[in-house]
Amino acid sequence: MQFKEIIGQDYVKQHLLQTVAENRVSHAQLFLSPAGSGAVPLAIAYAQYINCQERTAEDSCGECASCRKYERLIHPDLHFSYPFFASKDVKIATDVLEEWRNMVLENPYFDLDIWRSKLSADNKQANINIAEAHDIIKKLSYKAFEADTKVLIMWLPEYLDREGNALLKIIEEPPAKTLFILIAQNQEQILSTILSRTQIVKIPKLADEVVKQYLVAKANLSDHQAEEYSFLADGNLIEANALLADEVNNNAGYFSEWLRMAYSNRVPDMMAFTETAASWGRENQKNYIKYGINFLRECGLIISGAAALVKLPPQHLEVAKKLSAVLNMPMIEALINELEKAHYHIERNANPKILFLDVSLQLVKIIKFKTLPKGTQYIYT
């Protein structure tokens, strides 16, 4: 992966090049970025550049032995760590390394849902476990095979639980010529003990114009259509590619119908929906809840008179406008609060049938009977 292959992010590229030119490469760096902004390809290109044998001021050569191995992600001194779904056959990240390499080589712009689709996840939740932390320590304790600098790229360190404290010593005092690059999306979910030991590199979301140019070049879209897609993608190249592939799910249909059930107090239908939602698996349930939270926030923009800022496809926008006619801001806040609590409990293995039935009844209270949680933040007018 070379810097010239990465879409946009010119300022970040220049910063990374400068750290090498001035010999001030921090041994532990945290690439903090929204999804789909290019943090993974930037990390790989940065590592390749550092170990390139014939690098220029602007990029790695792409031709030396080190670059050729980096291009296929098979360099012996390039290591990856990432969330995975542990089982009797999968105990550490290298057990699914081939799947990881294939995914990154196919398209380095991906998220946890795409990664999950490449694995046998069942109803398990992804994490980076203690066995993986010990494997990282073991791998980095070895001398480098070929490169001047050993590199570990950890994707989504948010999925390190307390086990991540096992890595503190090696992050703070690593073996000579060792580089840690952590790629995160949510700074608040990272262990503070790890966060304090890293230098943060902030990677912004891609500009709409950059995404538009990418869509025109890749799919030969008209300027108008590319502009519409880039607006909806909001700087996320994963979303842009999904729009190109017309990859849609029925979260919008299920969620709008869920709210209609609540408004009509159709409890038997809600109980049937609970059975359906319970069969989805936890990651899909979390995605559904996240969609609902985002959808309600867009409804809030409509109610607040800021419809021009809403980023919903036309068919979803019509549903949002109709629902906004029967909702108000205190109700939106109360609904979002219930969904955020549901997401929290799903992550902690709550029984899905009980959880979705409970949330359904809370929706009825809020939408049908306008009974809001006590507190001045939910004063109903």
mmCIF file of C-alpha atoms in Angstrom:
data_model
loop_
_atom_site.group_PDB
_atom_site.id
_atom_site.type_symbol
_atom_site.label_atom_id
_atom_site.label_comp_id
_atom_site.label_asym_id
_atom_site.label_seq_id
_atom_site.Cartn_x
_atom_site.Cartn_y
_atom_site.Cartn_z
ATOM 1 C CA MET A 1 0.000 0.000 0.000
ATOM 2 C CA GLN A 2 1.466 3.339 -1.084
ATOM 3 C CA PHE A 3 0.331 6.799 -0.046
ATOM 4 C CA LYS A 4 -0.589 7.624 -3.647
ATOM 5 C CA GLU A 5 -3.222 4.843 -3.609
ATOM 6 C CA ILE A 6 -5.064 6.346 -0.645
ATOM 7 C CA ILE A 7 -8.062 8.547 -1.330
ATOM 8 C CA GLY A 8 -7.761 12.085 0.039
ATOM 9 C CA GLN A 9 -6.165 12.751 3.455
ATOM 10 C CA ASP A 10 -3.339 14.817 1.936
ATOM 11 C CA TYR A 11 -2.664 16.680 5.194
ATOM 12 C CA VAL A 12 -2.336 13.437 7.196
ATOM 13 C CA LYS A 13 -0.061 11.912 4.548
ATOM 14 C CA GLN A 14 2.199 14.960 4.693
ATOM 15 C CA HIS A 15 2.326 14.784 8.480
ATOM 16 C CA LEU A 16 3.321 11.100 8.436
ATOM 17 C CA LEU A 17 5.994 11.690 5.785
ATOM 18 C CA GLN A 18 7.378 14.548 7.847
ATOM 19 C CA THR A 19 7.723 12.406 10.989
ATOM 20 C CA VAL A 20 9.965 10.029 9.050
ATOM 21 C CA ALA A 21 11.960 12.804 7.360
ATOM 22 C CA GLU A 22 12.617 14.465 10.744
ATOM 23 C CA ASN A 23 13.319 11.137 12.497
ATOM 24 C CA ARG A 24 10.585 11.636 15.098
ATOM 25 C CA VAL A 25 8.423 8.555 14.596
ATOM 26 C CA SER A 26 6.687 7.901 17.908
ATOM 27 C CA HIS A 27 6.877 4.224 18.879
ATOM 28 C CA ALA A 28 3.147 4.104 19.823
ATOM 29 C CA GLN A 29 0.614 6.024 17.755
ATOM 30 C CA LEU A 30 -3.177 6.095 17.860
ATOM 31 C CA PHE A 31 -4.878 6.811 14.529
ATOM 32 C CA LEU A 32 -8.228 8.218 15.608
ATOM 33 C CA SER A 33 -10.724 8.410 12.773
ATOM 34 C CA PRO A 34 -14.374 7.954 11.821
ATOM 35 C CA ALA A 35 -15.282 4.791 9.908
ATOM 36 C CA GLY A 36 -14.509 4.801 6.197
ATOM 37 C CA SER A 37 -11.953 7.607 6.334
ATOM 38 C CA GLY A 38 -8.921 5.497 5.376
ATOM 39 C CA ALA A 39 -7.095 4.895 8.667
ATOM 40 C CA VAL A 40 -6.218 1.271 7.849
ATOM 41 C CA PRO A 41 -4.621 1.975 4.434
ATOM 42 C CA LEU A 42 -2.830 4.997 5.948
ATOM 43 C CA ALA A 43 -1.344 2.806 8.696
ATOM 44 C CA ILE A 44 -0.183 0.161 6.220
ATOM 45 C CA ALA A 45 1.273 2.780 3.839
ATOM 46 C CA TYR A 46 3.066 4.444 6.763
ATOM 47 C CA ALA A 47 4.606 1.155 7.912
ATOM 48 C CA GLN A 48 5.605 0.302 4.339
ATOM 49 C CA TYR A 49 7.213 3.715 3.910
ATOM 50 C CA ILE A 50 9.215 3.395 7.132
ATOM 51 C CA ASN A 51 10.639 0.028 6.041
ATOM 52 C CA CYS A 52 11.051 0.805 2.341
ATOM 53 C CA GLN A 53 14.636 0.333 1.169
ATOM 54 C CA GLU A 54 14.432 2.950 -1.606
ATOM 55 C CA ARG A 55 11.859 5.469 -0.359
ATOM 56 C CA THR A 56 11.558 8.957 -1.816
ATOM 57 C CA ALA A 57 10.429 12.136 -0.095
ATOM 58 C CA GLU A 58 6.827 11.500 -1.198
ATOM 59 C CA ASP A 59 6.266 7.732 -1.039
ATOM 60 C CA SER A 60 7.678 4.241 -0.772
ATOM 61 C CA CYS A 61 9.212 2.842 -3.937
ATOM 62 C CA GLY A 62 6.780 -0.051 -4.357
ATOM 63 C CA GLU A 63 9.525 -2.144 -5.978
ATOM 64 C CA CYS A 64 11.972 -3.237 -3.289
ATOM 65 C CA ALA A 65 11.700 -6.622 -1.551
ATOM 66 C CA SER A 66 10.136 -5.039 1.522
ATOM 67 C CA CYS A 67 7.485 -3.150 -0.477
ATOM 68 C CA ARG A 68 6.553 -6.217 -2.513
ATOM 69 C CA LYS A 69 5.896 -8.173 0.688
ATOM 70 C CA TYR A 70 3.975 -5.278 2.211
ATOM 71 C CA GLU A 71 1.807 -5.079 -0.910
ATOM 72 C CA ARG A 72 0.640 -8.655 -0.208
ATOM 73 C CA LEU A 73 0.628 -8.139 3.591
ATOM 74 C CA ILE A 74 3.029 -11.053 4.061
ATOM 75 C CA HIS A 75 6.075 -9.236 5.428
ATOM 76 C CA PRO A 76 7.353 -11.266 8.424
ATOM 77 C CA ASP A 77 7.816 -8.092 10.485
ATOM 78 C CA LEU A 78 4.318 -6.748 9.836
ATOM 79 C CA HIS A 79 1.808 -7.978 12.423
ATOM 80 C CA PHE A 80 -1.920 -7.351 12.759
ATOM 81 C CA SER A 81 -4.302 -7.572 15.675
ATOM 82 C CA TYR A 82 -8.059 -7.073 15.464
ATOM 83 C CA PRO A 83 -11.339 -8.131 17.088
ATOM 84 C CA PHE A 84 -12.379 -11.690 16.265
ATOM 85 C CA PHE A 85 -14.957 -14.246 17.338
ATOM 86 C CA ALA A 86 -13.277 -16.778 19.581
ATOM 87 C CA SER A 87 -14.153 -20.468 19.302
ATOM 88 C CA LYS A 88 -12.470 -23.820 19.840
ATOM 89 C CA ASP A 89 -10.695 -23.352 16.478
ATOM 90 C CA VAL A 90 -10.068 -19.598 16.735
ATOM 91 C CA LYS A 91 -8.144 -18.565 19.832
ATOM 92 C CA ILE A 92 -5.971 -15.687 18.576
ATOM 93 C CA ALA A 93 -6.050 -13.269 15.650
ATOM 94 C CA THR A 94 -3.529 -15.179 13.521
ATOM 95 C CA ASP A 95 -5.994 -18.082 13.358
ATOM 96 C CA VAL A 96 -8.033 -15.949 10.934
ATOM 97 C CA LEU A 97 -5.107 -14.061 9.390
ATOM 98 C CA GLU A 98 -5.780 -15.402 5.896
ATOM 99 C CA GLU A 99 -9.347 -14.079 5.989
ATOM 100 C CA TRP A 100 -8.062 -10.735 7.267
ATOM 101 C CA ARG A 101 -5.472 -10.409 4.503
ATOM 102 C CA ASN A 102 -7.978 -11.309 1.803
ATOM 103 C CA MET A 103 -10.441 -8.706 3.071
ATOM 104 C CA VAL A 104 -7.872 -5.906 3.310
ATOM 105 C CA LEU A 105 -6.418 -6.698 -0.104
ATOM 106 C CA GLU A 106 -9.895 -6.778 -1.615
ATOM 107 C CA ASN A 107 -10.828 -3.381 -0.172
ATOM 108 C CA PRO A 108 -9.004 -1.637 2.706
ATOM 109 C CA TYR A 109 -12.137 0.396 3.512
ATOM 110 C CA PHE A 110 -14.244 -1.825 5.769
ATOM 111 C CA ASP A 111 -15.978 -1.929 9.136
ATOM 112 C CA LEU A 112 -16.775 -4.556 11.749
ATOM 113 C CA ASP A 113 -19.912 -5.672 9.878
ATOM 114 C CA ILE A 114 -17.887 -6.423 6.736
ATOM 115 C CA TRP A 115 -15.221 -8.217 8.808
ATOM 116 C CA ARG A 116 -17.912 -10.201 10.597
ATOM 117 C CA SER A 117 -19.351 -11.343 7.262
ATOM 118 C CA LYS A 118 -16.001 -12.972 6.422
ATOM 119 C CA LEU A 119 -16.037 -15.138 9.550
ATOM 120 C CA SER A 120 -18.211 -17.704 11.275
ATOM 121 C CA ALA A 121 -19.504 -15.323 13.909
ATOM 122 C CA ASP A 122 -22.860 -16.929 14.802
ATOM 123 C CA ASN A 123 -24.219 -14.988 17.791
ATOM 124 C CA LYS A 124 -20.812 -14.288 19.317
ATOM 125 C CA GLN A 125 -19.474 -10.810 19.969
ATOM 126 C CA ALA A 126 -16.092 -9.680 18.759
ATOM 127 C CA ASN A 127 -13.277 -8.935 21.176
ATOM 128 C CA ILE A 128 -9.496 -8.922 21.605
ATOM 129 C CA ASN A 129 -8.875 -11.429 24.389
ATOM 130 C CA ILE A 130 -6.077 -12.122 26.843
ATOM 131 C CA ALA A 131 -4.672 -14.922 24.660
ATOM 132 C CA GLU A 132 -4.277 -12.395 21.848
ATOM 133 C CA ALA A 133 -2.538 -9.925 24.173
ATOM 134 C CA HIS A 134 -0.042 -12.621 25.210
ATOM 135 C CA ASP A 135 0.516 -13.575 21.559
ATOM 136 C CA ILE A 136 1.307 -9.948 20.715
ATOM 137 C CA ILE A 137 3.909 -9.815 23.490
ATOM 138 C CA LYS A 138 5.474 -13.055 22.264
ATOM 139 C CA LYS A 139 5.649 -11.949 18.621
ATOM 140 C CA LEU A 140 7.180 -8.583 19.404
ATOM 141 C CA SER A 141 9.754 -10.095 21.736
ATOM 142 C CA TYR A 142 11.460 -11.778 18.772
ATOM 143 C CA LYS A 143 14.166 -10.026 16.810
ATOM 144 C CA ALA A 144 13.139 -8.580 13.443
ATOM 145 C CA PHE A 145 13.509 -11.045 10.576
ATOM 146 C CA GLU A 146 14.226 -8.612 7.751
ATOM 147 C CA ALA A 147 12.976 -5.094 8.386
ATOM 148 C CA ASP A 148 14.602 -2.304 10.304
ATOM 149 C CA THR A 149 11.353 -1.766 12.247
ATOM 150 C CA LYS A 150 8.805 -4.321 13.471
ATOM 151 C CA VAL A 151 5.245 -3.046 13.141
ATOM 152 C CA LEU A 152 2.060 -4.065 14.924
ATOM 153 C CA ILE A 153 -1.175 -2.580 13.561
ATOM 154 C CA MET A 154 -4.091 -3.059 15.968
ATOM 155 C CA TRP A 155 -7.523 -2.322 14.516
ATOM 156 C CA LEU A 156 -10.233 -1.250 16.992
ATOM 157 C CA PRO A 157 -8.426 -1.316 20.355
ATOM 158 C CA GLU A 158 -11.840 -0.383 21.801
ATOM 159 C CA TYR A 159 -12.451 -4.145 21.882
ATOM 160 C CA LEU A 160 -9.640 -4.664 24.377
ATOM 161 C CA ASP A 161 -11.132 -5.153 27.809
ATOM 162 C CA ARG A 162 -9.085 -5.130 31.016
ATOM 163 C CA GLU A 163 -6.912 -7.746 29.330
ATOM 164 C CA GLY A 164 -5.357 -4.838 27.451
ATOM 165 C CA ASN A 165 -3.448 -3.901 30.603
ATOM 166 C CA ALA A 166 -1.191 -6.861 29.832
ATOM 167 C CA LEU A 167 0.161 -4.801 26.917
ATOM 168 C CA LEU A 168 1.025 -1.699 28.934
ATOM 169 C CA LYS A 169 4.656 -2.525 29.585
ATOM 170 C CA ILE A 170 5.480 -3.488 26.001
ATOM 171 C CA ILE A 171 3.682 -0.371 24.663
ATOM 172 C CA GLU A 172 5.516 1.916 27.085
ATOM 173 C CA GLU A 173 8.909 0.203 26.813
ATOM 174 C CA PRO A 174 8.877 -1.769 23.554
ATOM 175 C CA PRO A 175 11.803 -3.708 22.151
ATOM 176 C CA ALA A 176 14.107 -1.577 20.028
ATOM 177 C CA LYS A 177 12.788 -0.585 16.587
ATOM 178 C CA THR A 178 9.164 -1.530 17.303
ATOM 179 C CA LEU A 179 6.194 0.546 16.122
ATOM 180 C CA PHE A 180 2.642 0.237 17.470
ATOM 181 C CA ILE A 181 -0.168 1.735 15.385
ATOM 182 C CA LEU A 182 -3.593 1.559 16.990
ATOM 183 C CA ILE A 183 -6.580 2.399 14.772
ATOM 184 C CA ALA A 184 -9.622 3.521 16.738
ATOM 185 C CA GLN A 185 -12.981 5.159 16.106
ATOM 186 C CA ASN A 186 -14.048 6.010 19.656
ATOM 187 C CA GLN A 187 -11.462 7.490 21.986
ATOM 188 C CA GLU A 188 -13.727 7.225 25.023
ATOM 189 C CA GLN A 189 -13.948 3.435 24.752
ATOM 190 C CA ILE A 190 -10.189 2.882 24.836
ATOM 191 C CA LEU A 191 -8.551 1.934 28.125
ATOM 192 C CA SER A 192 -7.177 5.148 29.613
ATOM 193 C CA THR A 193 -3.966 3.363 30.570
ATOM 194 C CA ILE A 194 -3.328 2.587 26.885
ATOM 195 C CA LEU A 195 -4.525 5.974 25.647
ATOM 196 C CA SER A 196 -2.044 7.807 27.859
ATOM 197 C CA ARG A 197 0.852 5.868 26.328
ATOM 198 C CA THR A 198 0.128 6.777 22.695
ATOM 199 C CA GLN A 199 0.553 9.791 20.455
ATOM 200 C CA ILE A 200 -2.772 10.638 18.812
ATOM 201 C CA VAL A 201 -2.987 11.264 15.068
ATOM 202 C CA LYS A 202 -6.443 12.576 14.178
ATOM 203 C CA ILE A 203 -7.731 11.560 10.755
ATOM 204 C CA PRO A 204 -10.794 13.551 9.654
ATOM 205 C CA LYS A 205 -13.681 12.205 7.620
ATOM 206 C CA LEU A 206 -13.277 12.611 3.872
ATOM 207 C CA ALA A 207 -14.566 15.794 2.261
ATOM 208 C CA ASP A 208 -17.743 15.417 0.184
ATOM 209 C CA GLU A 209 -15.861 16.607 -2.901
ATOM 210 C CA VAL A 210 -13.212 13.881 -2.463
ATOM 211 C CA VAL A 211 -15.903 11.187 -2.166
ATOM 212 C CA LYS A 212 -17.701 12.643 -5.202
ATOM 213 C CA GLN A 213 -14.551 12.466 -7.331
ATOM 214 C CA TYR A 214 -13.955 8.894 -6.169
ATOM 215 C CA LEU A 215 -17.491 7.863 -7.177
ATOM 216 C CA VAL A 216 -17.236 9.520 -10.577
ATOM 217 C CA ALA A 217 -13.881 7.820 -11.253
ATOM 218 C CA LYS A 218 -14.893 4.399 -9.939
ATOM 219 C CA ALA A 219 -18.451 4.042 -11.215
ATOM 220 C CA ASN A 220 -18.654 6.701 -13.929
ATOM 221 C CA LEU A 221 -21.590 8.349 -12.166
ATOM 222 C CA SER A 222 -23.001 11.647 -13.311
ATOM 223 C CA ASP A 223 -21.960 14.666 -11.276
ATOM 224 C CA HIS A 224 -25.470 14.981 -9.869
ATOM 225 C CA GLN A 225 -25.715 11.357 -8.738
ATOM 226 C CA ALA A 226 -22.165 11.340 -7.349
ATOM 227 C CA GLU A 227 -22.958 14.524 -5.418
ATOM 228 C CA GLU A 228 -26.099 12.939 -3.935
ATOM 229 C CA TYR A 229 -24.246 9.759 -2.952
ATOM 230 C CA SER A 230 -21.341 11.684 -1.409
ATOM 231 C CA PHE A 231 -23.827 13.741 0.613
ATOM 232 C CA LEU A 232 -25.470 10.581 1.959
ATOM 233 C CA ALA A 233 -22.098 8.913 2.635
ATOM 234 C CA ASP A 234 -20.998 11.906 4.744
ATOM 235 C CA GLY A 235 -17.278 11.270 4.287
ATOM 236 C CA ASN A 236 -17.554 7.505 4.822
ATOM 237 C CA LEU A 237 -16.161 5.549 1.868
ATOM 238 C CA ILE A 238 -17.726 2.334 3.193
ATOM 239 C CA GLU A 239 -21.171 3.923 2.903
ATOM 240 C CA ALA A 240 -20.300 5.280 -0.533
ATOM 241 C CA ASN A 241 -19.353 1.797 -1.750
ATOM 242 C CA ALA A 242 -22.529 0.352 -0.216
ATOM 243 C CA LEU A 243 -24.601 2.912 -2.132
ATOM 244 C CA LEU A 244 -22.795 1.956 -5.334
ATOM 245 C CA ALA A 245 -23.494 -1.718 -4.717
ATOM 246 C CA ASP A 246 -27.067 -0.924 -3.690
ATOM 247 C CA GLU A 247 -26.488 -2.909 -0.522
ATOM 248 C CA VAL A 248 -29.597 -2.242 1.508
ATOM 249 C CA ASN A 249 -31.053 -4.003 4.516
ATOM 250 C CA ASN A 250 -34.545 -3.740 5.926
ATOM 251 C CA ASN A 251 -33.617 -1.900 9.109
ATOM 252 C CA ALA A 252 -35.589 1.119 7.889
ATOM 253 C CA GLY A 253 -38.718 -0.943 7.238
ATOM 254 C CA TYR A 254 -38.530 -2.831 10.516
ATOM 255 C CA PHE A 255 -37.863 0.287 12.557
ATOM 256 C CA SER A 256 -40.620 2.445 11.060
ATOM 257 C CA GLU A 257 -43.078 -0.443 11.499
ATOM 258 C CA TRP A 258 -41.922 -0.846 15.123
ATOM 259 C CA LEU A 259 -42.786 2.796 15.799
ATOM 260 C CA ARG A 260 -46.165 2.377 14.077
ATOM 261 C CA MET A 261 -46.914 -0.643 16.279
ATOM 262 C CA ALA A 262 -46.130 1.475 19.334
ATOM 263 C CA TYR A 263 -48.318 4.349 18.139
ATOM 264 C CA SER A 264 -51.238 1.948 17.531
ATOM 265 C CA ASN A 265 -50.577 -0.048 20.734
ATOM 266 C CA ARG A 266 -50.437 -3.318 18.736
ATOM 267 C CA VAL A 267 -48.945 -5.457 21.497
ATOM 268 C CA PRO A 268 -49.542 -8.868 19.772
ATOM 269 C CA ASP A 269 -47.649 -7.589 16.702
ATOM 270 C CA MET A 270 -44.869 -6.361 18.960
ATOM 271 C CA MET A 271 -44.565 -9.787 20.564
ATOM 272 C CA ALA A 272 -44.233 -11.333 17.094
ATOM 273 C CA PHE A 273 -41.586 -8.730 16.216
ATOM 274 C CA THR A 274 -39.723 -9.634 19.404
ATOM 275 C CA GLU A 275 -39.397 -13.228 18.164
ATOM 276 C CA THR A 276 -38.068 -11.968 14.817
ATOM 277 C CA ALA A 277 -35.538 -9.575 16.376
ATOM 278 C CA ALA A 278 -34.328 -12.261 18.802
ATOM 279 C CA SER A 279 -33.347 -14.472 15.841
ATOM 280 C CA TRP A 280 -31.046 -11.908 14.213
ATOM 281 C CA GLY A 281 -27.928 -12.432 16.316
ATOM 282 C CA ARG A 282 -26.368 -9.823 18.570
ATOM 283 C CA GLU A 283 -24.332 -7.897 15.999
ATOM 284 C CA ASN A 284 -27.370 -7.476 13.745
ATOM 285 C CA GLN A 285 -29.471 -6.449 16.754
ATOM 286 C CA LYS A 286 -26.884 -3.816 17.660
ATOM 287 C CA ASN A 287 -26.837 -2.543 14.083
ATOM 288 C CA TYR A 288 -30.627 -2.320 14.079
ATOM 289 C CA ILE A 289 -30.618 -0.322 17.314
ATOM 290 C CA LYS A 290 -27.865 1.962 15.991
ATOM 291 C CA TYR A 291 -29.904 2.562 12.841
ATOM 292 C CA GLY A 292 -32.915 3.472 15.001
ATOM 293 C CA ILE A 293 -30.881 5.955 17.063
ATOM 294 C CA ASN A 294 -29.528 7.634 13.923
ATOM 295 C CA PHE A 295 -32.971 7.667 12.312
ATOM 296 C CA LEU A 296 -34.516 9.354 15.369
ATOM 297 C CA ARG A 297 -31.753 11.949 15.387
ATOM 298 C CA GLU A 298 -32.613 12.772 11.780
ATOM 299 C CA CYS A 299 -36.267 13.095 12.835
ATOM 300 C CA GLY A 300 -35.089 15.503 15.511
ATOM 301 C CA LEU A 301 -33.449 17.663 12.861
ATOM 302 C CA ILE A 302 -36.715 17.772 10.916
ATOM 303 C CA ILE A 303 -38.707 18.744 14.024
ATOM 304 C CA SER A 304 -36.125 21.437 14.828
ATOM 305 C CA GLY A 305 -36.523 23.004 11.395
ATOM 306 C CA ALA A 306 -33.145 21.829 10.122
ATOM 307 C CA ALA A 307 -34.424 19.458 7.417
ATOM 308 C CA ALA A 308 -31.688 20.656 5.049
ATOM 309 C CA LEU A 309 -29.128 18.886 7.268
ATOM 310 C CA VAL A 310 -30.894 15.505 7.159
ATOM 311 C CA LYS A 311 -28.847 12.747 5.502
ATOM 312 C CA LEU A 312 -31.409 10.105 4.574
ATOM 313 C CA PRO A 313 -32.208 8.482 1.216
ATOM 314 C CA PRO A 314 -35.440 9.832 -0.337
ATOM 315 C CA GLN A 315 -37.612 6.837 0.647
ATOM 316 C CA HIS A 316 -36.368 6.927 4.252
ATOM 317 C CA LEU A 317 -36.773 10.704 4.363
ATOM 318 C CA GLU A 318 -40.474 10.418 3.582
ATOM 319 C CA VAL A 319 -40.961 8.000 6.473
ATOM 320 C CA ALA A 320 -39.028 10.339 8.791
ATOM 321 C CA LYS A 321 -41.214 13.298 7.822
ATOM 322 C CA LYS A 322 -44.419 11.361 8.514
ATOM 323 C CA LEU A 323 -43.166 10.125 11.888
ATOM 324 C CA SER A 324 -41.951 13.603 12.817
ATOM 325 C CA ALA A 325 -45.542 14.799 12.556
ATOM 326 C CA VAL A 326 -46.511 12.701 15.613
ATOM 327 C CA LEU A 327 -43.277 13.099 17.602
ATOM 328 C CA ASN A 328 -41.695 16.016 19.409
ATOM 329 C CA MET A 329 -38.220 16.661 20.804
ATOM 330 C CA PRO A 330 -38.860 15.373 24.357
ATOM 331 C CA MET A 331 -40.281 12.162 22.858
ATOM 332 C CA ILE A 332 -37.280 11.857 20.515
ATOM 333 C CA GLU A 333 -34.897 12.228 23.463
ATOM 334 C CA ALA A 334 -36.792 9.649 25.504
ATOM 335 C CA LEU A 335 -36.859 7.163 22.594
ATOM 336 C CA ILE A 336 -33.151 7.567 21.921
ATOM 337 C CA ASN A 337 -32.423 7.058 25.614
ATOM 338 C CA GLU A 338 -34.356 3.758 25.593
ATOM 339 C CA LEU A 339 -32.517 2.558 22.487
ATOM 340 C CA GLU A 340 -29.115 3.498 23.889
ATOM 341 C CA LYS A 341 -29.883 1.500 27.035
ATOM 342 C CA ALA A 342 -30.979 -1.425 24.836
ATOM 343 C CA HIS A 343 -27.706 -1.278 22.888
ATOM 344 C CA TYR A 344 -25.768 -1.277 26.165
ATOM 345 C CA HIS A 345 -27.618 -4.363 27.411
ATOM 346 C CA ILE A 346 -27.284 -6.237 24.094
ATOM 347 C CA GLU A 347 -23.510 -5.787 24.328
ATOM 348 C CA ARG A 348 -23.691 -7.383 27.749
ATOM 349 C CA ASN A 349 -25.602 -10.449 26.566
ATOM 350 C CA ALA A 350 -29.095 -9.532 27.730
ATOM 351 C CA ASN A 351 -31.849 -11.980 26.799
ATOM 352 C CA PRO A 352 -33.032 -10.558 23.437
ATOM 353 C CA LYS A 353 -36.676 -11.620 23.773
ATOM 354 C CA ILE A 354 -37.065 -9.960 27.168
ATOM 355 C CA LEU A 355 -35.091 -6.901 26.063
ATOM 356 C CA PHE A 356 -36.990 -6.224 22.829
ATOM 357 C CA LEU A 357 -40.356 -6.792 24.521
ATOM 358 C CA ASP A 358 -39.429 -4.377 27.281
ATOM 359 C CA VAL A 359 -38.262 -1.733 24.801
ATOM 360 C CA SER A 360 -41.440 -2.247 22.775
ATOM 361 C CA LEU A 361 -43.582 -1.519 25.829
ATOM 362 C CA GLN A 362 -41.482 1.564 26.602
ATOM 363 C CA LEU A 363 -42.117 2.793 23.048
ATOM 364 C CA VAL A 364 -45.856 2.399 23.596
ATOM 365 C CA LYS A 365 -45.661 4.456 26.797
ATOM 366 C CA ILE A 366 -43.726 7.235 25.060
ATOM 367 C CA ILE A 367 -45.429 7.381 21.647
ATOM 368 C CA LYS A 368 -49.003 6.289 22.381
ATOM 369 C CA PHE A 369 -49.543 7.533 25.926
ATOM 370 C CA LYS A 370 -46.903 10.300 25.938
ATOM 371 C CA THR A 371 -45.619 9.109 29.304
ATOM 372 C CA LEU A 372 -42.053 10.347 29.511
ATOM 373 C CA PRO A 373 -39.365 9.531 32.089
ATOM 374 C CA LYS A 374 -39.331 11.861 35.066
ATOM 375 C CA GLY A 375 -36.837 14.673 35.030
ATOM 376 C CA THR A 376 -36.636 18.233 33.815
ATOM 377 C CA GLN A 377 -34.889 17.140 30.621
ATOM 378 C CA TYR A 378 -38.154 15.516 29.515
ATOM 379 C CA ILE A 379 -40.673 18.281 30.190
ATOM 380 C CA TYR A 380 -43.518 17.662 27.749
ATOM 381 C CA THR A 381 -45.275 20.674 26.223
#
